[in-house]
Coordinates of C-alpha atoms in Angstrom, one line a residue:
X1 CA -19.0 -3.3 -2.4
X2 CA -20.4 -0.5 -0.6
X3 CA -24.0 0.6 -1.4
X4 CA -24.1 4.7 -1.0
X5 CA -27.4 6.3 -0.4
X6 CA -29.1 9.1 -1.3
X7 CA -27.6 10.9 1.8
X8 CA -24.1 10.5 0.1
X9 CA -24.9 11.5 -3.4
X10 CA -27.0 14.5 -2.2
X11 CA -24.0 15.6 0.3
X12 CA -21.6 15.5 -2.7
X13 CA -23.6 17.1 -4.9
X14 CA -23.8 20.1 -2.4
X15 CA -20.0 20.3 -1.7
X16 CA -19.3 20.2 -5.4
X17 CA -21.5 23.5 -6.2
X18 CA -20.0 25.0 -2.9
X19 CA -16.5 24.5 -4.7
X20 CA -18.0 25.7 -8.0
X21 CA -18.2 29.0 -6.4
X22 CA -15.2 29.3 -4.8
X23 CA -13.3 28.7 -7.8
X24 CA -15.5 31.0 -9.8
X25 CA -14.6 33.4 -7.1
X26 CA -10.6 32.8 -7.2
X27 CA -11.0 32.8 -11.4
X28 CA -12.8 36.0 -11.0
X29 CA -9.8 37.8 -8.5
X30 CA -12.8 37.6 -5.5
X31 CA -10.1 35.5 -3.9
X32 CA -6.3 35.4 -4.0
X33 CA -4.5 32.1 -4.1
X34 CA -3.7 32.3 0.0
X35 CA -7.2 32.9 0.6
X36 CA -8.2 30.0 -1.9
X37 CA -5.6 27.2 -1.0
X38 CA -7.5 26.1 2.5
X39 CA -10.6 25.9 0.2
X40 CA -9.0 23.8 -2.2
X41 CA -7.3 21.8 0.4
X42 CA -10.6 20.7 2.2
X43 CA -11.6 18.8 -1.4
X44 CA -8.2 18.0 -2.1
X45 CA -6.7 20.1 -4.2
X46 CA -3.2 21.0 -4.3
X47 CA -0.5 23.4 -6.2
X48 CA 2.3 21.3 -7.1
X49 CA 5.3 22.3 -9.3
X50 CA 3.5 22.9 -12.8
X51 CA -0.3 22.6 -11.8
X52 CA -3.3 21.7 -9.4
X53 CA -2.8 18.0 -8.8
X54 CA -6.8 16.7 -7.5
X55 CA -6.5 14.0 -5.1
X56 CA -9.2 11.6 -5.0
X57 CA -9.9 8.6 -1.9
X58 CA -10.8 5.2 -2.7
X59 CA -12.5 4.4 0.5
X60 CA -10.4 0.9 2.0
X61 CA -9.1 0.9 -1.7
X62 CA -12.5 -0.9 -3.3
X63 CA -13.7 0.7 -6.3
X64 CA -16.7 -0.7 -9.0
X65 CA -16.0 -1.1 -12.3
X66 CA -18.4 2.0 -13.1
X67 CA -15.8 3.9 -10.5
X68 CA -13.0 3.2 -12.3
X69 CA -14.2 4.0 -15.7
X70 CA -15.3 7.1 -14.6
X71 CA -11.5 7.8 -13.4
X72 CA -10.7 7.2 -16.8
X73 CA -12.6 9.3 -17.9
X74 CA -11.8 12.4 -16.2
X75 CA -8.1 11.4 -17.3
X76 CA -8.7 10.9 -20.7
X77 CA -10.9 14.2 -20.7
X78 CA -9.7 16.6 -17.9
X79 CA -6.0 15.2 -17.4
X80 CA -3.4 14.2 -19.3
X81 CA -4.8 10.5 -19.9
X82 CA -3.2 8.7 -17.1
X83 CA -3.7 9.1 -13.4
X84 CA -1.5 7.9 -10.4
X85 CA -2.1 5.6 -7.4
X86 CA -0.7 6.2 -4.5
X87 CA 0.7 4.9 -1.2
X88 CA -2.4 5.6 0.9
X89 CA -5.0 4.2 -1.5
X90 CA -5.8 7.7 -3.4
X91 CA -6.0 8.1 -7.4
X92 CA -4.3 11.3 -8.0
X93 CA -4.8 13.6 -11.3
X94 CA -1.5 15.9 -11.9
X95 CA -2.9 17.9 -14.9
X96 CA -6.3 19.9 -14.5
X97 CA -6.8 23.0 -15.4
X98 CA -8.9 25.0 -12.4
X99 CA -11.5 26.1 -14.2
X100 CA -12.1 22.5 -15.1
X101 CA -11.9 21.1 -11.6
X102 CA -15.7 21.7 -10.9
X103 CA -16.7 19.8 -13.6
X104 CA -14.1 16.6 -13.0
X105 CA -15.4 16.4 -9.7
X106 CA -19.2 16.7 -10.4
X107 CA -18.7 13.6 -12.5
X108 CA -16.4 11.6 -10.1
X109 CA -19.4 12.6 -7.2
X110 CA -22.0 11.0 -10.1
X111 CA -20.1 8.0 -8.7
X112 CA -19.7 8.1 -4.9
X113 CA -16.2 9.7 -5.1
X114 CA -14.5 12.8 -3.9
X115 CA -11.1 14.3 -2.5
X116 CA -12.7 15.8 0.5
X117 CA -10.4 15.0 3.7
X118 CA -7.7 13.9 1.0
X119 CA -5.7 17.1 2.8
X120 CA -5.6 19.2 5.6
X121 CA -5.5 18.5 9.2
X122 CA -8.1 16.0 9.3
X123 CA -8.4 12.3 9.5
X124 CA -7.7 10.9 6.2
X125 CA -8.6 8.0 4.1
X126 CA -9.3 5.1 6.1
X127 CA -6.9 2.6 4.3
X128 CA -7.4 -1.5 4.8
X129 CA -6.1 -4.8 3.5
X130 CA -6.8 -5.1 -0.5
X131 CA -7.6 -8.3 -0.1
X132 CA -10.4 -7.8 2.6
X133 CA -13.2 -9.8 2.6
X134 CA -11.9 -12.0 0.1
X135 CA -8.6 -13.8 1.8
X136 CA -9.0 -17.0 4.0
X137 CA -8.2 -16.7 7.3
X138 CA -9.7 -13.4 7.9
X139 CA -11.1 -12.2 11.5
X140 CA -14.1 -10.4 9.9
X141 CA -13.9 -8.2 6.9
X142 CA -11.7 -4.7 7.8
X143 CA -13.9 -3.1 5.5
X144 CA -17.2 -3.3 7.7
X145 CA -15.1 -1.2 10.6
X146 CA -13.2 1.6 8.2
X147 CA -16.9 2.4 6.8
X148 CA -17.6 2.8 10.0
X149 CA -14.9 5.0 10.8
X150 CA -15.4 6.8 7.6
X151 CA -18.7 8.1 8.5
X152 CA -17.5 8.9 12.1
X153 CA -14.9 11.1 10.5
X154 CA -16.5 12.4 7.6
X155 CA -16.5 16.3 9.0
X156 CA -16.7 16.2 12.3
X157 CA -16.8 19.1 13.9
X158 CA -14.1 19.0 16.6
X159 CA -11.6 17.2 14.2
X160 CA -11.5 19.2 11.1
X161 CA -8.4 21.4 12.9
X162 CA -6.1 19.1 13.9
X163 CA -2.6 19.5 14.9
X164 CA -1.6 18.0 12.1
X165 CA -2.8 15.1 9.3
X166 CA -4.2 12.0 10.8
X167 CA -4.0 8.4 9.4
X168 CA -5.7 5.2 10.2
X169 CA -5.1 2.0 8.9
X170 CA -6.6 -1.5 9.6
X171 CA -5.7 -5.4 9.1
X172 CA -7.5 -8.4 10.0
X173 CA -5.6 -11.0 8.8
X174 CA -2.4 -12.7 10.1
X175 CA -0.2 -11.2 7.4
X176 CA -0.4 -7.3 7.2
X177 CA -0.8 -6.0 4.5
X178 CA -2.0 -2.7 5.4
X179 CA 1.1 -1.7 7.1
X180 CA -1.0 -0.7 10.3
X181 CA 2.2 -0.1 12.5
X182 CA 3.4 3.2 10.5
X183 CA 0.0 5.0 11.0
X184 CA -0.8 7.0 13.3
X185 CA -3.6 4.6 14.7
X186 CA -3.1 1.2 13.3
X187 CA -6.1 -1.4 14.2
X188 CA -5.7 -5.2 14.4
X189 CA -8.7 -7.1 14.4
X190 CA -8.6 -10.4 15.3
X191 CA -10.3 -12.2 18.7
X192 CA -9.9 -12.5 22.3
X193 CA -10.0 -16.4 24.5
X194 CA -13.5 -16.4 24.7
X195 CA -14.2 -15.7 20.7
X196 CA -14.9 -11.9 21.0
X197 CA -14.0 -9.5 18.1
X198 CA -12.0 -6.7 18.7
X199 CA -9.0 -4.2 18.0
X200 CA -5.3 -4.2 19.5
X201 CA -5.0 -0.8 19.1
X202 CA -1.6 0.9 18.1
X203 CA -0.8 4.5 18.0
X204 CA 2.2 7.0 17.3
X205 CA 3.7 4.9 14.0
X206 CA 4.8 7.0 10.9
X207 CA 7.5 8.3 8.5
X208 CA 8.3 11.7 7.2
X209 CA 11.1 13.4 8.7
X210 CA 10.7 11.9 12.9
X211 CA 10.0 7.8 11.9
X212 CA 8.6 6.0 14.3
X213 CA 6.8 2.2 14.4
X214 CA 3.5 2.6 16.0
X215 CA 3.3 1.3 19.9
X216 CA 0.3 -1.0 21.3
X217 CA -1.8 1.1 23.6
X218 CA -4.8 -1.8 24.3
X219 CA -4.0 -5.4 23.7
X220 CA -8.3 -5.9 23.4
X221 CA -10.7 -3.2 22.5
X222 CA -13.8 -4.7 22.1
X223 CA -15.2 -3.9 18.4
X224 CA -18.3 -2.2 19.9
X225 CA -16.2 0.3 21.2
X226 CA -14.4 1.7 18.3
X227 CA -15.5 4.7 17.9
X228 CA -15.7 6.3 21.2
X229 CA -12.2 4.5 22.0
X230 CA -11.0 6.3 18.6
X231 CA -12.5 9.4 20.1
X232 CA -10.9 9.2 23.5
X233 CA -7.3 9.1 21.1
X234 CA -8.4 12.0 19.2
X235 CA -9.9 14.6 22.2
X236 CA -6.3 14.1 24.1
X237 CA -4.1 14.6 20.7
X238 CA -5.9 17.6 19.7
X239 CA -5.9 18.7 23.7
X240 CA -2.0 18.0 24.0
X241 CA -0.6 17.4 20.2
X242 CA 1.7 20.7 19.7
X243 CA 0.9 23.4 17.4
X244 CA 3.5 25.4 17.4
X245 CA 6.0 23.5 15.5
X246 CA 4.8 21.6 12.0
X247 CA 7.4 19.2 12.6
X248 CA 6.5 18.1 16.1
X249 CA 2.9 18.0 15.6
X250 CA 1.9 14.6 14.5
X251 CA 0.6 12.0 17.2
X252 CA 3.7 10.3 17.0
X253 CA 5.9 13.3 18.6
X254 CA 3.3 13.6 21.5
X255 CA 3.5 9.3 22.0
X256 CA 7.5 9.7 21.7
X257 CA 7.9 12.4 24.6
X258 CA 5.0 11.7 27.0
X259 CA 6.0 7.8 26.6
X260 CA 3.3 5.1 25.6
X261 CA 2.2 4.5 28.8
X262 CA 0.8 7.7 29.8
X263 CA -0.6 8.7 26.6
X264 CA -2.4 5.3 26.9
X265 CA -3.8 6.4 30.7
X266 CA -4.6 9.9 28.8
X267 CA -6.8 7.7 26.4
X268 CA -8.6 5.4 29.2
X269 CA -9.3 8.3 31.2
X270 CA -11.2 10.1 28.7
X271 CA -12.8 6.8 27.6
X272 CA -14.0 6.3 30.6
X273 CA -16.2 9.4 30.2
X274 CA -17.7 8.7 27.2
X275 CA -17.4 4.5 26.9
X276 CA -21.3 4.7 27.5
X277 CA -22.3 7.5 25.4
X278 CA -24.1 8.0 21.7
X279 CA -20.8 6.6 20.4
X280 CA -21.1 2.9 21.7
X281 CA -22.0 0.7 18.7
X282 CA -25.0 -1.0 19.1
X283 CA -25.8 -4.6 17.3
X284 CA -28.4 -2.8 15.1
X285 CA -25.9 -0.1 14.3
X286 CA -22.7 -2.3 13.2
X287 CA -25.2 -4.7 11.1
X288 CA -26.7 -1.5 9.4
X289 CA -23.2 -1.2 8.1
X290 CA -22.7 -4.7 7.6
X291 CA -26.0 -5.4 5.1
X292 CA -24.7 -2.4 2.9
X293 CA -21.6 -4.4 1.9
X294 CA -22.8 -6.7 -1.1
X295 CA -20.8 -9.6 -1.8
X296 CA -20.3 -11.3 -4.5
X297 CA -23.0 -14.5 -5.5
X298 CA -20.1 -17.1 -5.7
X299 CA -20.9 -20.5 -7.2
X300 CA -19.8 -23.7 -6.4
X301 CA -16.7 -24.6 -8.5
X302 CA -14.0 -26.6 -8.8
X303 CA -10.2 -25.5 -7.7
X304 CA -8.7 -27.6 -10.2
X305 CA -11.2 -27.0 -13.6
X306 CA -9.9 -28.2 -17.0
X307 CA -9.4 -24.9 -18.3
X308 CA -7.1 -24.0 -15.6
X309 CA -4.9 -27.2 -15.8
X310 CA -4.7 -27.0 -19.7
X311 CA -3.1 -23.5 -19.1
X312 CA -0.4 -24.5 -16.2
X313 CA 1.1 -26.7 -19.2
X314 CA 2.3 -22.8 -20.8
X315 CA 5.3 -21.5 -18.9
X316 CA 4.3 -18.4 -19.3
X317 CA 0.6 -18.2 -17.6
X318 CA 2.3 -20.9 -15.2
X319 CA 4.8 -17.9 -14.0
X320 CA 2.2 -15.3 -14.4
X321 CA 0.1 -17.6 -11.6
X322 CA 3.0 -18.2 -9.6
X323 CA 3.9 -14.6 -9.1
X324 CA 0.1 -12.7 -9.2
X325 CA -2.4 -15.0 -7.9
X326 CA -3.5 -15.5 -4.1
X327 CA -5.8 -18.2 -2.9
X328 CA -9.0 -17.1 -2.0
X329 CA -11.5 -17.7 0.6
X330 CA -13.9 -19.5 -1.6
X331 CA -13.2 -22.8 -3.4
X332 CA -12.6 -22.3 -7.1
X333 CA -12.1 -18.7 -6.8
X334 CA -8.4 -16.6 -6.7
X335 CA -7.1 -12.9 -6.1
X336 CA -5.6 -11.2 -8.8
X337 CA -2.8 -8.8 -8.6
X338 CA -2.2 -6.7 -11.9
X339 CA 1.3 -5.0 -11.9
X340 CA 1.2 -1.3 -12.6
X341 CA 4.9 -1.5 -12.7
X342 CA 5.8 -2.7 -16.1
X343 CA 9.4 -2.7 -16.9
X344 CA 10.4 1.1 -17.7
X345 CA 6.9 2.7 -16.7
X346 CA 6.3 5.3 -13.3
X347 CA 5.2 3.3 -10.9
X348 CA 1.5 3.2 -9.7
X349 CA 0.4 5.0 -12.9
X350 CA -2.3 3.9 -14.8
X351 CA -3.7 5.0 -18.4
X352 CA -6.9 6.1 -19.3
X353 CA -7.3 2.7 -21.8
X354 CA -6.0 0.6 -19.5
X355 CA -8.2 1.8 -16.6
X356 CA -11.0 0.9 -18.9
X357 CA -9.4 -2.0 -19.4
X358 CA -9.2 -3.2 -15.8
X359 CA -12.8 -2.0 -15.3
X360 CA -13.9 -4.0 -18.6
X361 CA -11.9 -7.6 -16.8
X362 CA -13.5 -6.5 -13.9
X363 CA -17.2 -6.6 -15.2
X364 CA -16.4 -9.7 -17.0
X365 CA -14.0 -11.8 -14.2
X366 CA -14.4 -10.6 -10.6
X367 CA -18.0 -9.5 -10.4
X368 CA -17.4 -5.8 -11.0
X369 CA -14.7 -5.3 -8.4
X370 CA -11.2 -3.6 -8.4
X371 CA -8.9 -3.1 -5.2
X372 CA -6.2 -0.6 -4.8
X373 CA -3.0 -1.7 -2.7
X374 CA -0.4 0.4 -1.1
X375 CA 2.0 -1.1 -3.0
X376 CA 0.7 0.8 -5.9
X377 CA -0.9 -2.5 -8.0
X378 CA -4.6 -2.9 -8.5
X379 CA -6.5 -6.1 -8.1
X380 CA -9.3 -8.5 -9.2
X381 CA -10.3 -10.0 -5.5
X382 CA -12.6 -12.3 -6.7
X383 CA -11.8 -13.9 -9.8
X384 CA -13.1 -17.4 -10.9
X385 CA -10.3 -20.2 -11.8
X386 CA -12.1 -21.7 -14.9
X387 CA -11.4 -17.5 -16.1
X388 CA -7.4 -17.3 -15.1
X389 CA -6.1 -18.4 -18.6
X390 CA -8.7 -15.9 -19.9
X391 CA -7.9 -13.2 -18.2
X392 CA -4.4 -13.7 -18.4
X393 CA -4.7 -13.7 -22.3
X394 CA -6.6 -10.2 -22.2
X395 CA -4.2 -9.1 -19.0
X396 CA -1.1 -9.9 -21.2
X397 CA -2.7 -8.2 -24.5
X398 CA -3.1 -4.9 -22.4
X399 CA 0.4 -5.2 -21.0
X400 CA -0.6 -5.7 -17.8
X401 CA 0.7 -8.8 -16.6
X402 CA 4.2 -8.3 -15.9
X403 CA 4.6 -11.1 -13.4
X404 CA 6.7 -8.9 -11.1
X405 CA 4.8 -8.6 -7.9
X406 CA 6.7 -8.3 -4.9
X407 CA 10.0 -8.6 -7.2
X408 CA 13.1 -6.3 -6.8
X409 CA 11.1 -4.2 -9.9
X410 CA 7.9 -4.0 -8.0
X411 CA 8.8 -0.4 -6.9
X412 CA 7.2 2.3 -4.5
X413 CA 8.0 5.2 -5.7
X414 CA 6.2 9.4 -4.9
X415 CA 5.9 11.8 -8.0
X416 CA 9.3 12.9 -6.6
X417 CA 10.6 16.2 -8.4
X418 CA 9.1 15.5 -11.9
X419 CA 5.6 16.7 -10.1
X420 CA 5.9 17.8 -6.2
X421 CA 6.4 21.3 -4.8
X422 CA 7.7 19.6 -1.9
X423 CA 10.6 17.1 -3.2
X424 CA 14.1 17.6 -3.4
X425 CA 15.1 15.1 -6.0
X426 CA 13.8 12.5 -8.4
X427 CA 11.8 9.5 -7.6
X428 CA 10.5 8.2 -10.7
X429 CA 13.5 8.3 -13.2
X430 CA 15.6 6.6 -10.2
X431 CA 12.5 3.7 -10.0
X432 CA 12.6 3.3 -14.0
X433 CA 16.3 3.0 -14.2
X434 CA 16.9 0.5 -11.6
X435 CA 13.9 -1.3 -12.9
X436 CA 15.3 -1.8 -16.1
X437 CA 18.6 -3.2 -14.0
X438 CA 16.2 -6.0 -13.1
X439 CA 14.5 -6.3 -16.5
X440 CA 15.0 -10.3 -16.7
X441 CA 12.7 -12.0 -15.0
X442 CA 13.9 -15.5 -14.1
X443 CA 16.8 -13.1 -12.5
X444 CA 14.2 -11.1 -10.3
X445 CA 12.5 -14.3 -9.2
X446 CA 16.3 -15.6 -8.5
X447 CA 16.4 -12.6 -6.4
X448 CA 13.1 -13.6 -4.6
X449 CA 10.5 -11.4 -2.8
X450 CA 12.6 -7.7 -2.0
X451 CA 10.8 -4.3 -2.2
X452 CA 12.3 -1.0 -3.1
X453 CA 10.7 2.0 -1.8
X454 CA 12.0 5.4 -2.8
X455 CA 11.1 9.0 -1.6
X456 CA 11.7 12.2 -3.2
X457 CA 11.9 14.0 -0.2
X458 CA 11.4 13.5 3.8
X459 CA 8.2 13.6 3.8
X460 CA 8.5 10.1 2.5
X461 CA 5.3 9.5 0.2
X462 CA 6.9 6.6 -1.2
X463 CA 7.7 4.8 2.3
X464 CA 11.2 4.9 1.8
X465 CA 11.8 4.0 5.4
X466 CA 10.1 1.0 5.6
X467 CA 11.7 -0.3 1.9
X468 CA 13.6 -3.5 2.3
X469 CA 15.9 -1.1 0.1
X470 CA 14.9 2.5 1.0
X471 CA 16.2 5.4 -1.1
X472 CA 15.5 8.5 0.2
X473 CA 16.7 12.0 -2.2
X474 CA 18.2 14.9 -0.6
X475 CA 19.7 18.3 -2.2
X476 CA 23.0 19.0 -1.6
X477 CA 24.4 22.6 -2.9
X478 CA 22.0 22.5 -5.3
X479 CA 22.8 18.9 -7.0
X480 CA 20.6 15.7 -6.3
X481 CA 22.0 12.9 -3.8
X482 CA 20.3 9.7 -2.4
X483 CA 20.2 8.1 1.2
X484 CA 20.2 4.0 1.6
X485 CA 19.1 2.3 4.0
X486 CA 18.6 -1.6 4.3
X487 CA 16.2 -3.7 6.2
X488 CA 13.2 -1.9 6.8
X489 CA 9.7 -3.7 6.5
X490 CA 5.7 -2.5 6.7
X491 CA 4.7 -6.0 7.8
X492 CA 3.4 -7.6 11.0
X493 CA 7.4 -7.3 11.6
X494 CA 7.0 -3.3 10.9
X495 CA 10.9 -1.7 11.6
X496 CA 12.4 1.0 10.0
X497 CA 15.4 0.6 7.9
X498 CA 19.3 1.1 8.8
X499 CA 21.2 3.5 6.9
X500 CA 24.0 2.5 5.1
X501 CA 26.4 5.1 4.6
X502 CA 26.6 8.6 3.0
X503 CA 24.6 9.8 0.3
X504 CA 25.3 8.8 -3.3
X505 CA 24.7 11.2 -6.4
X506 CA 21.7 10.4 -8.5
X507 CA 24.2 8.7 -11.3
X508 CA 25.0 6.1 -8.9
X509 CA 22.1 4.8 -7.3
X510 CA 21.0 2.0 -10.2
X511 CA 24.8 0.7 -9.8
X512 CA 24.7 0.7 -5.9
X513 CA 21.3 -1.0 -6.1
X514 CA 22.5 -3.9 -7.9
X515 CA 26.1 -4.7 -6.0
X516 CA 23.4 -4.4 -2.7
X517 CA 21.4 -6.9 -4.3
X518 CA 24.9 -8.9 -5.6
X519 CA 26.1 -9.0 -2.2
X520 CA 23.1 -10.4 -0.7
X521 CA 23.3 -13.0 -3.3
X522 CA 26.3 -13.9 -1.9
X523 CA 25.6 -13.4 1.8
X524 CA 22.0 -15.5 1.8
X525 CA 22.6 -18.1 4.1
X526 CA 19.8 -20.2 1.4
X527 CA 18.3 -19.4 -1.9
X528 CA 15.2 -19.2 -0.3
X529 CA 16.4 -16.3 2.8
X530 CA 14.6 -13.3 2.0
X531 CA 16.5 -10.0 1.8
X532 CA 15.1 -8.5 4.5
X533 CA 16.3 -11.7 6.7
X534 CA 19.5 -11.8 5.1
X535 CA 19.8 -8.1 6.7
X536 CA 18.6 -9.0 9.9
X537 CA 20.9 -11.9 10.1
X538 CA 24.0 -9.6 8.9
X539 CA 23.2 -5.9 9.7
X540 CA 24.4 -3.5 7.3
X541 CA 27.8 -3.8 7.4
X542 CA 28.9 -6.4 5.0
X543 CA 26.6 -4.8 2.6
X544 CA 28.6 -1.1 3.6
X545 CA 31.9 -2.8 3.1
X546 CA 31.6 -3.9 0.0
X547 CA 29.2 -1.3 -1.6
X548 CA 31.2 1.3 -0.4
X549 CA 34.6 -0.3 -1.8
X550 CA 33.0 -0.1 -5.9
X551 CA 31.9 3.9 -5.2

């Protein structure tokens, strides 16, 4: 965890009053809503269909147990009592009134959280692997460099006005997990020949309505250099990123029609002017960082203890293990994953009581500690073995152990129409139906590891293009209709997927889902071929000739 200081509570404390006053001032007719909405945007606030929805960052998705009871909190009190992880490792809260807004936010800033840069055209949340600093194998721990780039981005002054949103993600492990290749900068840390950390830098990934998988600009970018390398990026897509059309303005546009070749000798260019300036990282600087990260004291304990093999002999805890916990770095020690994506449920939400719940298991289990995923789960990161069955028991009381991870019912899904002023069609109801398809269990695990991501509009909050099965809604003359595509991935494999044939009304989509999923049954050159390979292997059209033929 991240130790804030008194220069980040004081800072908060000063942007809440300053938004005190302009609400008073909007409440009071001072200010109409087009003057107030790039006020409310800079802490982010938006006007969705029915109210403000108050989008808060969780900083490289880590959170404290006092964090996350405070989030409870302002849902139980201010919301509705639930709130709703995202894709980008943000809480969002769909139900507060303005006038209360103020007060939510001086008590989430109590705690070292806030929605400023959450919107506008600024850089966003720094997003990272969930299971940084705790999963073996690691380069160093991502965490160390997004704090780094959080305080580089915080406000600055040159990249408030952007052409448009910017996103950066980062992974230092050999699996991604933090889909670093749609971003608009993605960062792999890892090391060169001679044992040096550092970044292969990509830029120019992302979804929305012009997809693109990011392209590798620097093989090597030695870690010291981050920042003003980051800067160099940033100076020649403000200079040259278009801003006269919103749909041509992300990085990704520029990358795609100068080619990734010059934009990278655009980028080492400018470096080159700056490389040796105030923004080189010094030793001093990056351990500064580095000593305000407090790990956990981990004892030394046994990977096999009593308790833990007693509780293998129940099926159920055995399957529960099987499906939600990761080895961990440290002997005797796992990574939970807790499913918010029970059978029937919107995916990614999360009630008050079972926020405090989480927190409570946190406290008890994992050393105060809960990560946020862009998958929409939550986990323990550090969670001793001898506690499993334990935690389990209390995981399983709370109806939060659906052992579904990365199962055909683990869904991404947006807020879709039921909450978005920007969505054409449903997200959620589609996600809850087909879950409910896939209700069995032992028949999702037959099915094996498969991820459906749906979006309720282009914008595609819910990563529908990168969805093993993505499910994209559309409006047609007024009715709601659904785009399939197969094959797409967020991995170290990053593609987009391949549509698979004209859109389907909303009534159909469960039914198309499953004969997808029946023909890949059948197709799967072995039980153990993913989806995903299965679709590689193929293409679409065996899945398009026999989908098609039943609708």
């Amino acid at each position: 965890m991240y130790v804030y200081d008194e220069f980040d509570r004081t800072f908060l404390a000063e942007r809440v009053a300053e938004f005190r006053d302009q609400v008073t001032r909007r409440l009071d007719g001072a200010l109409n809503e087009d003057e107030f909405k790039p006020l409310r945007l800079m802490n982010g606030v938006y006007l969705q269909l029915h109210a403000y929805m108050l989008r808060v960052a969780i900083p490289y998705g880590t959170l404290s147990a006092h964090q996350l009871r405070r989030m409870a909190h302002v849902a139980r009190v201010y919301d509705r009592g639930y709130g709703h992880f995202t894709t980008r490792q943000n809480i969002q809260f769909n139900w507060i009134k303005l006038d209360n807004l103020p007060d939510a936010m001086a008590e989430l800033a109590e705690v070292g959280v806030h929605g400023i840069q959450t919107s506008g055209n600024c850089i966003r949340n720094v997003t990272t692997d969930q299971w940084a600093g705790a999963v073996p194998g690691e380069f160093d721990d991502p965490r160390i460099w997004a704090e780094i780039l959080r305080q580089y981005s915080t406000l600055h002054p040159e990249f408030t006005y952007l052409p448009r949103k910017f996103k950066i993600a980062i992974t230092a492990a050999g699996h991604d997990r933090a889909a670093i290749k749609v971003h608009d900068v993605g960062l792999r840390l890892h090391r060169n020949d001679v044992g040096e950390l550092g970044f292969e830098v990509l830029v120019g990934g992302g979804l929305g309505r012009t997809p693109f998988v990011g392209k590798s600009i620097r093989p090597f970018l030695p870690a010291r250099e981050l920042l003003s390398y980051i800067e160099a990026i940033m100076r020649v897509y403000n200079q040259y990123g278009r801003r006269d059309n919103i749909y041509k303005a992300r990085i990704k546009i520029l990358v795609h029609e100068i080619g990734a070749e010059a934009f990278a000798e655009a980028v080492e260019a400018e470096w080159e002017a700056i490389r040796d300036g105030a923004l080189h990282l010094s030793d001093e600087m990056i351990a500064d960082i580095r000593s305000r990260f407090v790990y956990p004291a981990y004892e030394a304990l046994e990977d096999e203890p009593a308790e833990f093999v007693a509780a293998m002999g129940d099926p159920r805890f055995a399957t529960w293990f099987a499906n939600s916990v990761h080895a961990h770095k440290v002997p005797g020690y796992s990574i939970v994953t807790i499913s918010l994506k029970p059978v029937g449920a919107p995916p990614g939400d999360a009630t008050a009581d079972q926020m405090d719940t989480i927190a409570d298991l946190a406290d008890a289990y994992a050393f105060g500690e809960i990560r946020v995923g862009h998958e929409q789960n939550l986990c323990l990161p550090s969670v001793a073995r001898r506690d499993l069955p334990e935690l389990w028991r209390r995981l399983d009381a709370a109806g939060l152990a659906t052992p579904n991870v990365n199962l055909v019912n683990d869904i991404i899904a947006c807020p879709g129409l039921d909450y978005c002023a920007l969505a054409n069609a449903r997200a959620i109801p589609v996600a809850q139906e087909i879950a409910k398809r896939f209700a069995d269990l032992d028949k999702a695990r037959g099915i094996g590891r498969l991820h459906i991501n749906i979006s309720g509009c282009i914008n595609a909050c819910g990563h529908h293009h990168v969805g093993h099965i993505g499910i994209l809604g559309v409006e047609k003359n007024g009715q709601e209709f659904y785009q399939i595509t197969l094959g797409g991935r967020a991995d170290e494999q990053a593609q987009l997927g391949t549509l698979l044939g004209p859109a389907v009304s909303y009534d159909q989509v469960p039914g198309l889902v499953e004969d997808v999923v029946a023909t890949y049954m059948e197709l799967r050159a072995t039980p153990q071929e993913l989806f995903v390979d299965t679709v590689a292997r193929l293409g679409v059209e065996p899945f398009k000739e026999r989908v098609y033929a039943a609708h």
